């Protein structure tokens, strides 16, 4: 997607154009709001769904990973599709697909039907998330990018804020399908906002689509996530697991060779030569493993191990969203004051520690302490991801922003899926590989493990130069 074209389409910088860009960002973010509302509500409802479908709660992670898999598989093509058919048209179509999947989820009678419907949702989300990010990133001046990304993500934080208590309320007064049906009015309102405030930007011809590269990428992503999903928990025989892993490694090697030899690959891996982009992608992926596992583990800890009801668990889990929401007004000023590098290092250390703290939640743990932990965790994660998501574009050429955004979405979604699978694997190991009852002690290993993995991003952030990204964070201007 061409930055210059998008900028030219929005007109010269002025108060009215800034307001228009802000409104467009918020309108586009309505899709993220709907996605986060859906995913957090579903996480809260997992114990209820396990009873409704008569399946082990651990196996219900398929309902979460199937969505992420569909999103990650189609996301590599999102940049080309947006350039070819127009960002707004693609975005609106994606919202329709997501809503259709939501309705079908509500009518699901088995786990297999739910997984299939979640996959359809994921196909819509595969275009909503990256195309929405492209619209915002390409229209904002580089020096205003942190502020633009904050406006873009702030409405989405309301989703995690409302999702758990809303799901708890719905499960208390109605049947579980309504956690999906609630997406319909939210989505229709979002579509109106997009049609009203997002201009129909015209993009240059993106050229031929990298069909071969896309096909190899689909095989690699599917096999990698399939291997992560099945390893060590007995869902499939070990020879099948080994075969999936070999296919994943082979396809990954083939795609890397193809991408480095092709002038315009569907995913431009040459961008990983840029220090800030590489640190954002790899470091952010490690942190997102913890982020992906937490919404899967916490509802099981609260509702199964501690015996809480859905509404009580949802009201406590709201602390994470509240902390994230509180961080958004603070993040741009903090990054401007101390710089990206120091922000990333400090927030990673605290994020990893807070991610591991629920390992010590038990029947006697004071609820105020649990809420305070989740609020602090949400705050630090939000700061971490604001810095990580923004610094990725610090040193990318303007013509590479579209491909960089696509790689970011694929990397992030794969990390979230691996996080869910890793959390499920650690919980399976903690149970001794059987159907042992889930007690608080069984959650010590999973939370300590995801905290440890999240902390591995720290050394990558320390390798960044001290002035990394200061021209987009506003620090250089503040010094002047």
GROMACS .gro file of C-alpha atoms in nm:
model
  480
    1UNK     CA    1   0.000   0.000   0.000
    2UNK     CA    2   0.145   0.335  -0.098
    3UNK     CA    3   0.194   0.582   0.183
    4UNK     CA    4   0.215   0.877  -0.050
    5UNK     CA    5  -0.109   0.785  -0.219
    6UNK     CA    6  -0.292   0.748   0.110
    7UNK     CA    7  -0.156   1.075   0.235
    8UNK     CA    8  -0.244   1.259  -0.081
    9UNK     CA    9  -0.595   1.126  -0.064
   10UNK     CA   10  -0.651   1.263   0.283
   11UNK     CA   11  -0.543   1.614   0.184
   12UNK     CA   12  -0.305   1.859   0.350
   13UNK     CA   13  -0.244   1.865   0.719
   14UNK     CA   14  -0.490   2.084   0.907
   15UNK     CA   15  -0.711   2.082   1.213
   16UNK     CA   16  -1.003   1.941   1.018
   17UNK     CA   17  -0.793   1.674   0.847
   18UNK     CA   18  -0.639   1.572   1.182
   19UNK     CA   19  -0.989   1.539   1.325
   20UNK     CA   20  -1.092   1.337   1.020
   21UNK     CA   21  -0.795   1.104   1.058
   22UNK     CA   22  -0.877   1.059   1.425
   23UNK     CA   23  -1.240   0.976   1.348
   24UNK     CA   24  -1.131   0.734   1.076
   25UNK     CA   25  -0.894   0.563   1.321
   26UNK     CA   26  -1.169   0.524   1.579
   27UNK     CA   27  -1.414   0.398   1.317
   28UNK     CA   28  -1.168   0.137   1.194
   29UNK     CA   29  -1.096   0.040   1.554
   30UNK     CA   30  -1.461  -0.061   1.593
   31UNK     CA   31  -1.363  -0.386   1.422
   32UNK     CA   32  -1.091  -0.448   1.680
   33UNK     CA   33  -1.343  -0.371   1.952
   34UNK     CA   34  -1.573  -0.638   1.813
   35UNK     CA   35  -1.289  -0.891   1.783
   36UNK     CA   36  -1.161  -0.835   2.137
   37UNK     CA   37  -1.514  -0.838   2.279
   38UNK     CA   38  -1.574  -1.170   2.106
   39UNK     CA   39  -1.245  -1.336   2.206
   40UNK     CA   40  -1.254  -1.230   2.572
   41UNK     CA   41  -1.620  -1.327   2.607
   42UNK     CA   42  -1.545  -1.668   2.456
   43UNK     CA   43  -1.252  -1.722   2.694
   44UNK     CA   44  -1.480  -1.651   2.991
   45UNK     CA   45  -1.739  -1.897   2.855
   46UNK     CA   46  -1.497  -2.188   2.801
   47UNK     CA   47  -1.599  -2.380   3.117
   48UNK     CA   48  -1.968  -2.341   3.022
   49UNK     CA   49  -1.900  -2.458   2.668
   50UNK     CA   50  -1.712  -2.763   2.795
   51UNK     CA   51  -2.029  -2.870   2.973
   52UNK     CA   52  -2.254  -2.786   2.676
   53UNK     CA   53  -2.040  -2.985   2.431
   54UNK     CA   54  -1.936  -3.257   2.677
   55UNK     CA   55  -1.563  -3.214   2.617
   56UNK     CA   56  -1.249  -3.151   2.822
   57UNK     CA   57  -1.193  -2.777   2.887
   58UNK     CA   58  -0.833  -2.808   2.761
   59UNK     CA   59  -0.956  -2.931   2.421
   60UNK     CA   60  -1.172  -2.621   2.386
   61UNK     CA   61  -0.861  -2.425   2.301
   62UNK     CA   62  -0.942  -2.542   1.947
   63UNK     CA   63  -1.221  -2.282   1.949
   64UNK     CA   64  -0.959  -2.015   2.011
   65UNK     CA   65  -0.677  -2.141   1.788
   66UNK     CA   66  -0.901  -2.219   1.489
   67UNK     CA   67  -0.986  -1.849   1.465
   68UNK     CA   68  -0.623  -1.747   1.492
   69UNK     CA   69  -0.517  -2.011   1.238
   70UNK     CA   70  -0.767  -1.885   0.979
   71UNK     CA   71  -0.656  -1.529   1.044
   72UNK     CA   72  -0.286  -1.612   1.013
   73UNK     CA   73  -0.336  -1.815   0.694
   74UNK     CA   74  -0.524  -1.545   0.500
   75UNK     CA   75  -0.341  -1.245   0.647
   76UNK     CA   76  -0.037  -1.270   0.411
   77UNK     CA   77  -0.266  -1.182   0.120
   78UNK     CA   78  -0.436  -0.892   0.299
   79UNK     CA   79  -0.200  -0.619   0.178
   80UNK     CA   80  -0.232  -0.718  -0.188
   81UNK     CA   81  -0.611  -0.758  -0.159
   82UNK     CA   82  -0.645  -0.413   0.001
   83UNK     CA   83  -0.435  -0.251  -0.272
   84UNK     CA   84  -0.622  -0.433  -0.547
   85UNK     CA   85  -0.981  -0.374  -0.433
   86UNK     CA   86  -0.948  -0.072  -0.202
   87UNK     CA   87  -0.900  -0.071   0.177
   88UNK     CA   88  -1.250   0.046   0.272
   89UNK     CA   89  -1.430  -0.203   0.047
   90UNK     CA   90  -1.217  -0.491   0.174
   91UNK     CA   91  -1.262  -0.380   0.533
   92UNK     CA   92  -1.642  -0.364   0.505
   93UNK     CA   93  -1.658  -0.705   0.333
   94UNK     CA   94  -1.444  -0.854   0.609
   95UNK     CA   95  -1.684  -0.723   0.874
   96UNK     CA   96  -1.975  -0.892   0.696
   97UNK     CA   97  -1.787  -1.225   0.692
   98UNK     CA   98  -1.701  -1.189   1.062
   99UNK     CA   99  -2.065  -1.123   1.153
  100UNK     CA  100  -2.181  -1.425   0.949
  101UNK     CA  101  -1.932  -1.642   1.138
  102UNK     CA  102  -2.056  -1.501   1.469
  103UNK     CA  103  -2.416  -1.596   1.393
  104UNK     CA  104  -2.311  -1.949   1.291
  105UNK     CA  105  -2.109  -1.985   1.614
  106UNK     CA  106  -2.427  -1.916   1.809
  107UNK     CA  107  -2.611  -2.193   1.626
  108UNK     CA  108  -2.332  -2.452   1.670
  109UNK     CA  109  -2.436  -2.782   1.826
  110UNK     CA  110  -2.096  -2.952   1.849
  111UNK     CA  111  -1.735  -2.855   1.905
  112UNK     CA  112  -1.659  -2.932   1.539
  113UNK     CA  113  -1.932  -2.692   1.423
  114UNK     CA  114  -1.806  -2.424   1.660
  115UNK     CA  115  -1.450  -2.465   1.530
  116UNK     CA  116  -1.573  -2.438   1.169
  117UNK     CA  117  -1.772  -2.123   1.247
  118UNK     CA  118  -1.478  -1.970   1.435
  119UNK     CA  119  -1.268  -2.041   1.127
  120UNK     CA  120  -1.511  -1.834   0.918
  121UNK     CA  121  -1.483  -1.557   1.174
  122UNK     CA  122  -1.107  -1.579   1.138
  123UNK     CA  123  -1.126  -1.531   0.762
  124UNK     CA  124  -1.306  -1.203   0.824
  125UNK     CA  125  -1.064  -1.104   1.097
  126UNK     CA  126  -0.772  -1.182   0.867
  127UNK     CA  127  -0.868  -0.880   0.658
  128UNK     CA  128  -1.014  -0.655   0.929
  129UNK     CA  129  -0.708  -0.638   1.151
  130UNK     CA  130  -0.424  -0.583   0.898
  131UNK     CA  131  -0.625  -0.364   0.659
  132UNK     CA  132  -0.740  -0.149   0.950
  133UNK     CA  133  -0.381  -0.111   1.065
  134UNK     CA  134  -0.275  -0.022   0.709
  135UNK     CA  135  -0.534   0.255   0.689
  136UNK     CA  136  -0.406   0.412   1.010
  137UNK     CA  137  -0.031   0.363   0.962
  138UNK     CA  138  -0.028   0.487   0.603
  139UNK     CA  139  -0.232   0.800   0.669
  140UNK     CA  140  -0.050   0.926   0.980
  141UNK     CA  141   0.268   1.136   0.963
  142UNK     CA  142   0.565   0.947   1.104
  143UNK     CA  143   0.614   1.191   1.393
  144UNK     CA  144   0.248   1.138   1.493
  145UNK     CA  145   0.249   0.761   1.463
  146UNK     CA  146   0.254   0.683   1.837
  147UNK     CA  147  -0.047   0.908   1.891
  148UNK     CA  148  -0.229   0.764   1.588
  149UNK     CA  149  -0.171   0.408   1.705
  150UNK     CA  150  -0.297   0.500   2.052
  151UNK     CA  151  -0.620   0.639   1.906
  152UNK     CA  152  -0.648   0.330   1.689
  153UNK     CA  153  -0.610   0.083   1.974
  154UNK     CA  154  -0.792   0.269   2.253
  155UNK     CA  155  -1.149   0.175   2.146
  156UNK     CA  156  -1.035  -0.185   2.111
  157UNK     CA  157  -0.940  -0.187   2.478
  158UNK     CA  158  -1.306  -0.144   2.567
  159UNK     CA  159  -1.363  -0.494   2.426
  160UNK     CA  160  -1.149  -0.672   2.689
  161UNK     CA  161  -1.293  -0.432   2.946
  162UNK     CA  162  -1.654  -0.531   2.871
  163UNK     CA  163  -1.604  -0.886   2.739
  164UNK     CA  164  -1.556  -1.085   3.064
  165UNK     CA  165  -1.834  -0.921   3.271
  166UNK     CA  166  -2.066  -0.913   2.970
  167UNK     CA  167  -2.009  -1.285   2.912
  168UNK     CA  168  -2.063  -1.352   3.281
  169UNK     CA  169  -2.388  -1.154   3.275
  170UNK     CA  170  -2.510  -1.328   2.958
  171UNK     CA  171  -2.430  -1.672   3.097
  172UNK     CA  172  -2.619  -1.580   3.413
  173UNK     CA  173  -2.942  -1.474   3.239
  174UNK     CA  174  -2.934  -1.646   2.898
  175UNK     CA  175  -2.775  -1.930   2.702
  176UNK     CA  176  -2.414  -1.922   2.577
  177UNK     CA  177  -2.501  -1.851   2.207
  178UNK     CA  178  -2.578  -1.491   2.300
  179UNK     CA  179  -2.208  -1.421   2.359
  180UNK     CA  180  -2.179  -1.447   1.978
  181UNK     CA  181  -2.510  -1.287   1.882
  182UNK     CA  182  -2.406  -0.968   2.065
  183UNK     CA  183  -2.156  -0.907   1.784
  184UNK     CA  184  -2.436  -0.830   1.538
  185UNK     CA  185  -2.545  -0.487   1.671
  186UNK     CA  186  -2.183  -0.396   1.749
  187UNK     CA  187  -2.074  -0.490   1.397
  188UNK     CA  188  -2.358  -0.306   1.226
  189UNK     CA  189  -2.275   0.010   1.421
  190UNK     CA  190  -1.909  -0.030   1.328
  191UNK     CA  191  -1.993  -0.071   0.960
  192UNK     CA  192  -2.192   0.252   0.970
  193UNK     CA  193  -1.897   0.434   1.129
  194UNK     CA  194  -1.653   0.300   0.868
  195UNK     CA  195  -1.885   0.398   0.581
  196UNK     CA  196  -1.926   0.745   0.735
  197UNK     CA  197  -1.568   0.836   0.833
  198UNK     CA  198  -1.323   0.622   0.631
  199UNK     CA  199  -1.260   0.764   0.281
  200UNK     CA  200  -1.258   0.527  -0.021
  201UNK     CA  201  -0.885   0.555  -0.087
  202UNK     CA  202  -0.761   0.460  -0.433
  203UNK     CA  203  -0.444   0.255  -0.444
  204UNK     CA  204  -0.195   0.195  -0.727
  205UNK     CA  205  -0.198  -0.140  -0.906
  206UNK     CA  206  -0.014  -0.382  -0.672
  207UNK     CA  207   0.102  -0.597  -0.965
  208UNK     CA  208   0.076  -0.975  -0.992
  209UNK     CA  209  -0.002  -1.174  -0.680
  210UNK     CA  210   0.270  -1.404  -0.545
  211UNK     CA  211   0.056  -1.716  -0.575
  212UNK     CA  212   0.342  -1.961  -0.525
  213UNK     CA  213   0.471  -1.781  -0.218
  214UNK     CA  214   0.121  -1.757  -0.072
  215UNK     CA  215   0.060  -2.130  -0.123
  216UNK     CA  216   0.388  -2.222   0.047
  217UNK     CA  217   0.315  -1.977   0.330
  218UNK     CA  218  -0.028  -2.131   0.386
  219UNK     CA  219   0.124  -2.479   0.419
  220UNK     CA  220   0.398  -2.354   0.651
  221UNK     CA  221   0.165  -2.156   0.878
  222UNK     CA  222  -0.097  -2.431   0.893
  223UNK     CA  223   0.157  -2.704   0.968
  224UNK     CA  224   0.345  -2.495   1.226
  225UNK     CA  225   0.028  -2.408   1.415
  226UNK     CA  226  -0.101  -2.764   1.377
  227UNK     CA  227   0.218  -2.900   1.526
  228UNK     CA  228   0.198  -2.654   1.815
  229UNK     CA  229  -0.167  -2.744   1.872
  230UNK     CA  230  -0.120  -3.122   1.891
  231UNK     CA  231   0.223  -3.170   2.046
  232UNK     CA  232   0.232  -3.359   2.373
  233UNK     CA  233  -0.141  -3.374   2.457
  234UNK     CA  234  -0.246  -3.696   2.284
  235UNK     CA  235  -0.489  -3.551   2.031
  236UNK     CA  236  -0.319  -3.741   1.746
  237UNK     CA  237  -0.066  -4.030   1.737
  238UNK     CA  238   0.300  -3.930   1.764
  239UNK     CA  239   0.386  -4.040   1.405
  240UNK     CA  240   0.124  -3.792   1.279
  241UNK     CA  241   0.272  -3.520   1.502
  242UNK     CA  242   0.619  -3.596   1.364
  243UNK     CA  243   0.487  -3.582   1.008
  244UNK     CA  244   0.317  -3.246   1.066
  245UNK     CA  245   0.637  -3.109   1.216
  246UNK     CA  246   0.847  -3.226   0.920
  247UNK     CA  247   0.600  -3.066   0.676
  248UNK     CA  248   0.614  -2.743   0.876
  249UNK     CA  249   0.993  -2.726   0.876
  250UNK     CA  250   1.016  -2.817   0.506
  251UNK     CA  251   0.756  -2.560   0.402
  252UNK     CA  252   0.919  -2.293   0.617
  253UNK     CA  253   1.259  -2.352   0.458
  254UNK     CA  254   1.101  -2.350   0.111
  255UNK     CA  255   0.922  -2.022   0.180
  256UNK     CA  256   1.236  -1.851   0.313
  257UNK     CA  257   1.425  -1.950  -0.004
  258UNK     CA  258   1.138  -1.834  -0.224
  259UNK     CA  259   1.093  -1.502  -0.040
  260UNK     CA  260   1.463  -1.415  -0.062
  261UNK     CA  261   1.475  -1.487  -0.436
  262UNK     CA  262   1.148  -1.324  -0.542
  263UNK     CA  263   1.138  -0.947  -0.612
  264UNK     CA  264   0.790  -0.898  -0.462
  265UNK     CA  265   0.709  -1.188  -0.225
  266UNK     CA  266   0.380  -1.207  -0.039
  267UNK     CA  267   0.582  -1.166   0.284
  268UNK     CA  268   0.903  -0.967   0.240
  269UNK     CA  269   1.144  -1.134   0.482
  270UNK     CA  270   1.419  -0.888   0.386
  271UNK     CA  271   1.253  -0.643   0.625
  272UNK     CA  272   1.396  -0.846   0.915
  273UNK     CA  273   1.734  -0.691   0.831
  274UNK     CA  274   1.600  -0.368   0.988
  275UNK     CA  275   1.693  -0.374   1.359
  276UNK     CA  276   1.381  -0.204   1.493
  277UNK     CA  277   1.149  -0.419   1.282
  278UNK     CA  278   1.327  -0.741   1.381
  279UNK     CA  279   1.318  -0.655   1.752
  280UNK     CA  280   0.949  -0.568   1.728
  281UNK     CA  281   0.853  -0.887   1.547
  282UNK     CA  282   1.064  -1.140   1.740
  283UNK     CA  283   1.048  -0.973   2.081
  284UNK     CA  284   0.679  -0.895   2.046
  285UNK     CA  285   0.609  -1.257   1.948
  286UNK     CA  286   0.774  -1.388   2.264
  287UNK     CA  287   0.565  -1.154   2.481
  288UNK     CA  288   0.248  -1.248   2.292
  289UNK     CA  289   0.298  -1.611   2.383
  290UNK     CA  290   0.220  -1.504   2.737
  291UNK     CA  291  -0.063  -1.282   2.617
  292UNK     CA  292  -0.217  -1.569   2.421
  293UNK     CA  293  -0.198  -1.817   2.706
  294UNK     CA  294  -0.337  -1.592   2.980
  295UNK     CA  295  -0.699  -1.556   2.854
  296UNK     CA  296  -0.708  -1.934   2.815
  297UNK     CA  297  -0.565  -2.016   3.158
  298UNK     CA  298  -0.727  -1.752   3.379
  299UNK     CA  299  -1.094  -1.854   3.326
  300UNK     CA  300  -1.003  -2.216   3.396
  301UNK     CA  301  -0.813  -2.115   3.710
  302UNK     CA  302  -1.094  -1.896   3.841
  303UNK     CA  303  -1.399  -2.102   3.742
  304UNK     CA  304  -1.272  -2.461   3.760
  305UNK     CA  305  -0.986  -2.458   4.010
  306UNK     CA  306  -1.118  -2.185   4.244
  307UNK     CA  307  -1.487  -2.258   4.188
  308UNK     CA  308  -1.597  -1.906   4.097
  309UNK     CA  309  -1.904  -1.832   3.886
  310UNK     CA  310  -1.875  -1.684   3.534
  311UNK     CA  311  -1.993  -1.338   3.643
  312UNK     CA  312  -1.754  -1.323   3.940
  313UNK     CA  313  -1.463  -1.437   3.723
  314UNK     CA  314  -1.556  -1.189   3.451
  315UNK     CA  315  -1.572  -0.896   3.693
  316UNK     CA  316  -1.225  -0.979   3.829
  317UNK     CA  317  -1.074  -1.037   3.484
  318UNK     CA  318  -1.193  -0.689   3.387
  319UNK     CA  319  -0.885  -0.565   3.574
  320UNK     CA  320  -0.659  -0.653   3.280
  321UNK     CA  321  -0.864  -0.444   3.038
  322UNK     CA  322  -0.891  -0.159   3.288
  323UNK     CA  323  -0.513  -0.147   3.328
  324UNK     CA  324  -0.464  -0.146   2.951
  325UNK     CA  325  -0.719   0.132   2.911
  326UNK     CA  326  -0.545   0.342   3.179
  327UNK     CA  327  -0.212   0.309   2.999
  328UNK     CA  328  -0.316   0.447   2.661
  329UNK     CA  329  -0.318   0.819   2.752
  330UNK     CA  330   0.016   0.774   2.931
  331UNK     CA  331   0.209   0.569   2.675
  332UNK     CA  332   0.294   0.842   2.415
  333UNK     CA  333   0.430   1.083   2.678
  334UNK     CA  334   0.628   0.810   2.853
  335UNK     CA  335   0.785   0.687   2.529
  336UNK     CA  336   0.866   1.044   2.432
  337UNK     CA  337   1.038   1.101   2.768
  338UNK     CA  338   1.253   0.786   2.803
  339UNK     CA  339   1.266   0.651   2.447
  340UNK     CA  340   1.160   0.324   2.290
  341UNK     CA  341   1.457   0.117   2.406
  342UNK     CA  342   1.424   0.189   2.779
  343UNK     CA  343   1.044   0.161   2.761
  344UNK     CA  344   1.068  -0.182   2.597
  345UNK     CA  345   1.331  -0.315   2.839
  346UNK     CA  346   1.154  -0.201   3.157
  347UNK     CA  347   0.802  -0.291   3.046
  348UNK     CA  348   0.918  -0.637   2.933
  349UNK     CA  349   1.074  -0.715   3.271
  350UNK     CA  350   0.760  -0.609   3.458
  351UNK     CA  351   0.524  -0.772   3.207
  352UNK     CA  352   0.701  -1.108   3.236
  353UNK     CA  353   0.693  -1.094   3.616
  354UNK     CA  354   0.326  -0.998   3.631
  355UNK     CA  355   0.235  -1.266   3.376
  356UNK     CA  356   0.378  -1.528   3.615
  357UNK     CA  357   0.212  -1.399   3.935
  358UNK     CA  358  -0.121  -1.589   3.885
  359UNK     CA  359   0.081  -1.907   3.945
  360UNK     CA  360   0.044  -1.824   4.314
  361UNK     CA  361  -0.331  -1.749   4.317
  362UNK     CA  362  -0.511  -1.989   4.551
  363UNK     CA  363  -0.827  -2.028   4.755
  364UNK     CA  364  -0.690  -1.793   5.020
  365UNK     CA  365  -0.558  -1.521   4.791
  366UNK     CA  366  -0.732  -1.188   4.862
  367UNK     CA  367  -0.946  -1.075   4.569
  368UNK     CA  368  -0.815  -0.713   4.591
  369UNK     CA  369  -0.462  -0.850   4.539
  370UNK     CA  370  -0.577  -1.050   4.235
  371UNK     CA  371  -0.748  -0.745   4.085
  372UNK     CA  372  -0.446  -0.522   4.152
  373UNK     CA  373  -0.218  -0.777   3.985
  374UNK     CA  374  -0.437  -0.793   3.675
  375UNK     CA  375  -0.465  -0.412   3.654
  376UNK     CA  376  -0.087  -0.371   3.672
  377UNK     CA  377  -0.040  -0.654   3.422
  378UNK     CA  378  -0.282  -0.493   3.176
  379UNK     CA  379  -0.108  -0.156   3.214
  380UNK     CA  380   0.240  -0.293   3.147
  381UNK     CA  381   0.128  -0.511   2.856
  382UNK     CA  382  -0.043  -0.215   2.695
  383UNK     CA  383   0.272  -0.006   2.731
  384UNK     CA  384   0.482  -0.291   2.594
  385UNK     CA  385   0.265  -0.341   2.287
  386UNK     CA  386   0.221   0.031   2.214
  387UNK     CA  387   0.598   0.064   2.198
  388UNK     CA  388   0.651  -0.265   2.014
  389UNK     CA  389   0.380  -0.207   1.752
  390UNK     CA  390   0.501   0.146   1.677
  391UNK     CA  391   0.879   0.099   1.670
  392UNK     CA  392   0.834  -0.165   1.401
  393UNK     CA  393   0.775   0.114   1.145
  394UNK     CA  394   1.052   0.346   1.267
  395UNK     CA  395   1.308   0.262   0.999
  396UNK     CA  396   1.100   0.096   0.728
  397UNK     CA  397   1.095   0.266   0.387
  398UNK     CA  398   0.753   0.409   0.311
  399UNK     CA  399   0.699   0.166   0.027
  400UNK     CA  400   0.754  -0.125   0.270
  401UNK     CA  401   0.498  -0.023   0.533
  402UNK     CA  402   0.220  -0.231   0.377
  403UNK     CA  403   0.425  -0.551   0.373
  404UNK     CA  404   0.563  -0.477   0.716
  405UNK     CA  405   0.210  -0.444   0.854
  406UNK     CA  406   0.112  -0.775   0.695
  407UNK     CA  407   0.413  -0.953   0.846
  408UNK     CA  408   0.328  -0.798   1.182
  409UNK     CA  409  -0.025  -0.940   1.181
  410UNK     CA  410   0.091  -1.288   1.074
  411UNK     CA  411   0.366  -1.294   1.337
  412UNK     CA  412   0.139  -1.168   1.613
  413UNK     CA  413  -0.143  -1.412   1.542
  414UNK     CA  414   0.092  -1.709   1.518
  415UNK     CA  415   0.247  -1.610   1.851
  416UNK     CA  416  -0.097  -1.586   2.013
  417UNK     CA  417  -0.187  -1.931   1.881
  418UNK     CA  418   0.142  -2.079   2.002
  419UNK     CA  419   0.075  -1.914   2.338
  420UNK     CA  420  -0.262  -2.086   2.374
  421UNK     CA  421  -0.113  -2.420   2.268
  422UNK     CA  422   0.187  -2.375   2.498
  423UNK     CA  423  -0.038  -2.289   2.791
  424UNK     CA  424  -0.253  -2.594   2.719
  425UNK     CA  425   0.056  -2.815   2.694
  426UNK     CA  426   0.196  -2.690   3.025
  427UNK     CA  427  -0.142  -2.747   3.191
  428UNK     CA  428  -0.153  -3.097   3.044
  429UNK     CA  429   0.195  -3.168   3.180
  430UNK     CA  430   0.100  -3.028   3.521
  431UNK     CA  431  -0.197  -3.267   3.532
  432UNK     CA  432   0.037  -3.559   3.466
  433UNK     CA  433  -0.105  -3.618   3.120
  434UNK     CA  434  -0.438  -3.748   3.251
  435UNK     CA  435  -0.782  -3.620   3.344
  436UNK     CA  436  -0.677  -3.517   3.694
  437UNK     CA  437  -0.900  -3.250   3.846
  438UNK     CA  438  -0.782  -2.895   3.788
  439UNK     CA  439  -0.671  -2.753   4.124
  440UNK     CA  440  -0.484  -2.426   4.184
  441UNK     CA  441  -0.156  -2.617   4.216
  442UNK     CA  442  -0.188  -2.738   3.856
  443UNK     CA  443  -0.157  -2.380   3.730
  444UNK     CA  444   0.182  -2.304   3.887
  445UNK     CA  445   0.384  -2.454   3.602
  446UNK     CA  446   0.181  -2.299   3.315
  447UNK     CA  447   0.199  -1.942   3.447
  448UNK     CA  448   0.567  -1.963   3.544
  449UNK     CA  449   0.646  -2.106   3.200
  450UNK     CA  450   0.469  -1.832   3.002
  451UNK     CA  451   0.628  -1.567   3.222
  452UNK     CA  452   0.970  -1.713   3.149
  453UNK     CA  453   0.906  -1.718   2.773
  454UNK     CA  454   0.788  -1.356   2.780
  455UNK     CA  455   1.109  -1.248   2.954
  456UNK     CA  456   1.320  -1.381   2.663
  457UNK     CA  457   1.232  -1.067   2.466
  458UNK     CA  458   1.441  -0.853   2.702
  459UNK     CA  459   1.784  -0.931   2.547
  460UNK     CA  460   1.649  -0.847   2.200
  461UNK     CA  461   1.531  -0.506   2.317
  462UNK     CA  462   1.866  -0.436   2.485
  463UNK     CA  463   2.041  -0.469   2.147
  464UNK     CA  464   1.851  -0.169   2.008
  465UNK     CA  465   2.048   0.153   1.980
  466UNK     CA  466   1.965   0.415   2.249
  467UNK     CA  467   1.804   0.653   1.998
  468UNK     CA  468   1.596   0.385   1.822
  469UNK     CA  469   1.270   0.529   1.689
  470UNK     CA  470   1.308   0.871   1.846
  471UNK     CA  471   1.199   1.045   1.524
  472UNK     CA  472   0.856   0.877   1.542
  473UNK     CA  473   0.815   0.893   1.919
  474UNK     CA  474   0.858   1.269   1.931
  475UNK     CA  475   1.168   1.250   2.156
  476UNK     CA  476   1.393   1.421   1.901
  477UNK     CA  477   1.151   1.710   1.872
  478UNK     CA  478   1.125   1.734   2.251
  479UNK     CA  479   1.505   1.756   2.277
  480UNK     CA  480   1.513   2.030   2.017
   0.00000   0.00000   0.00000
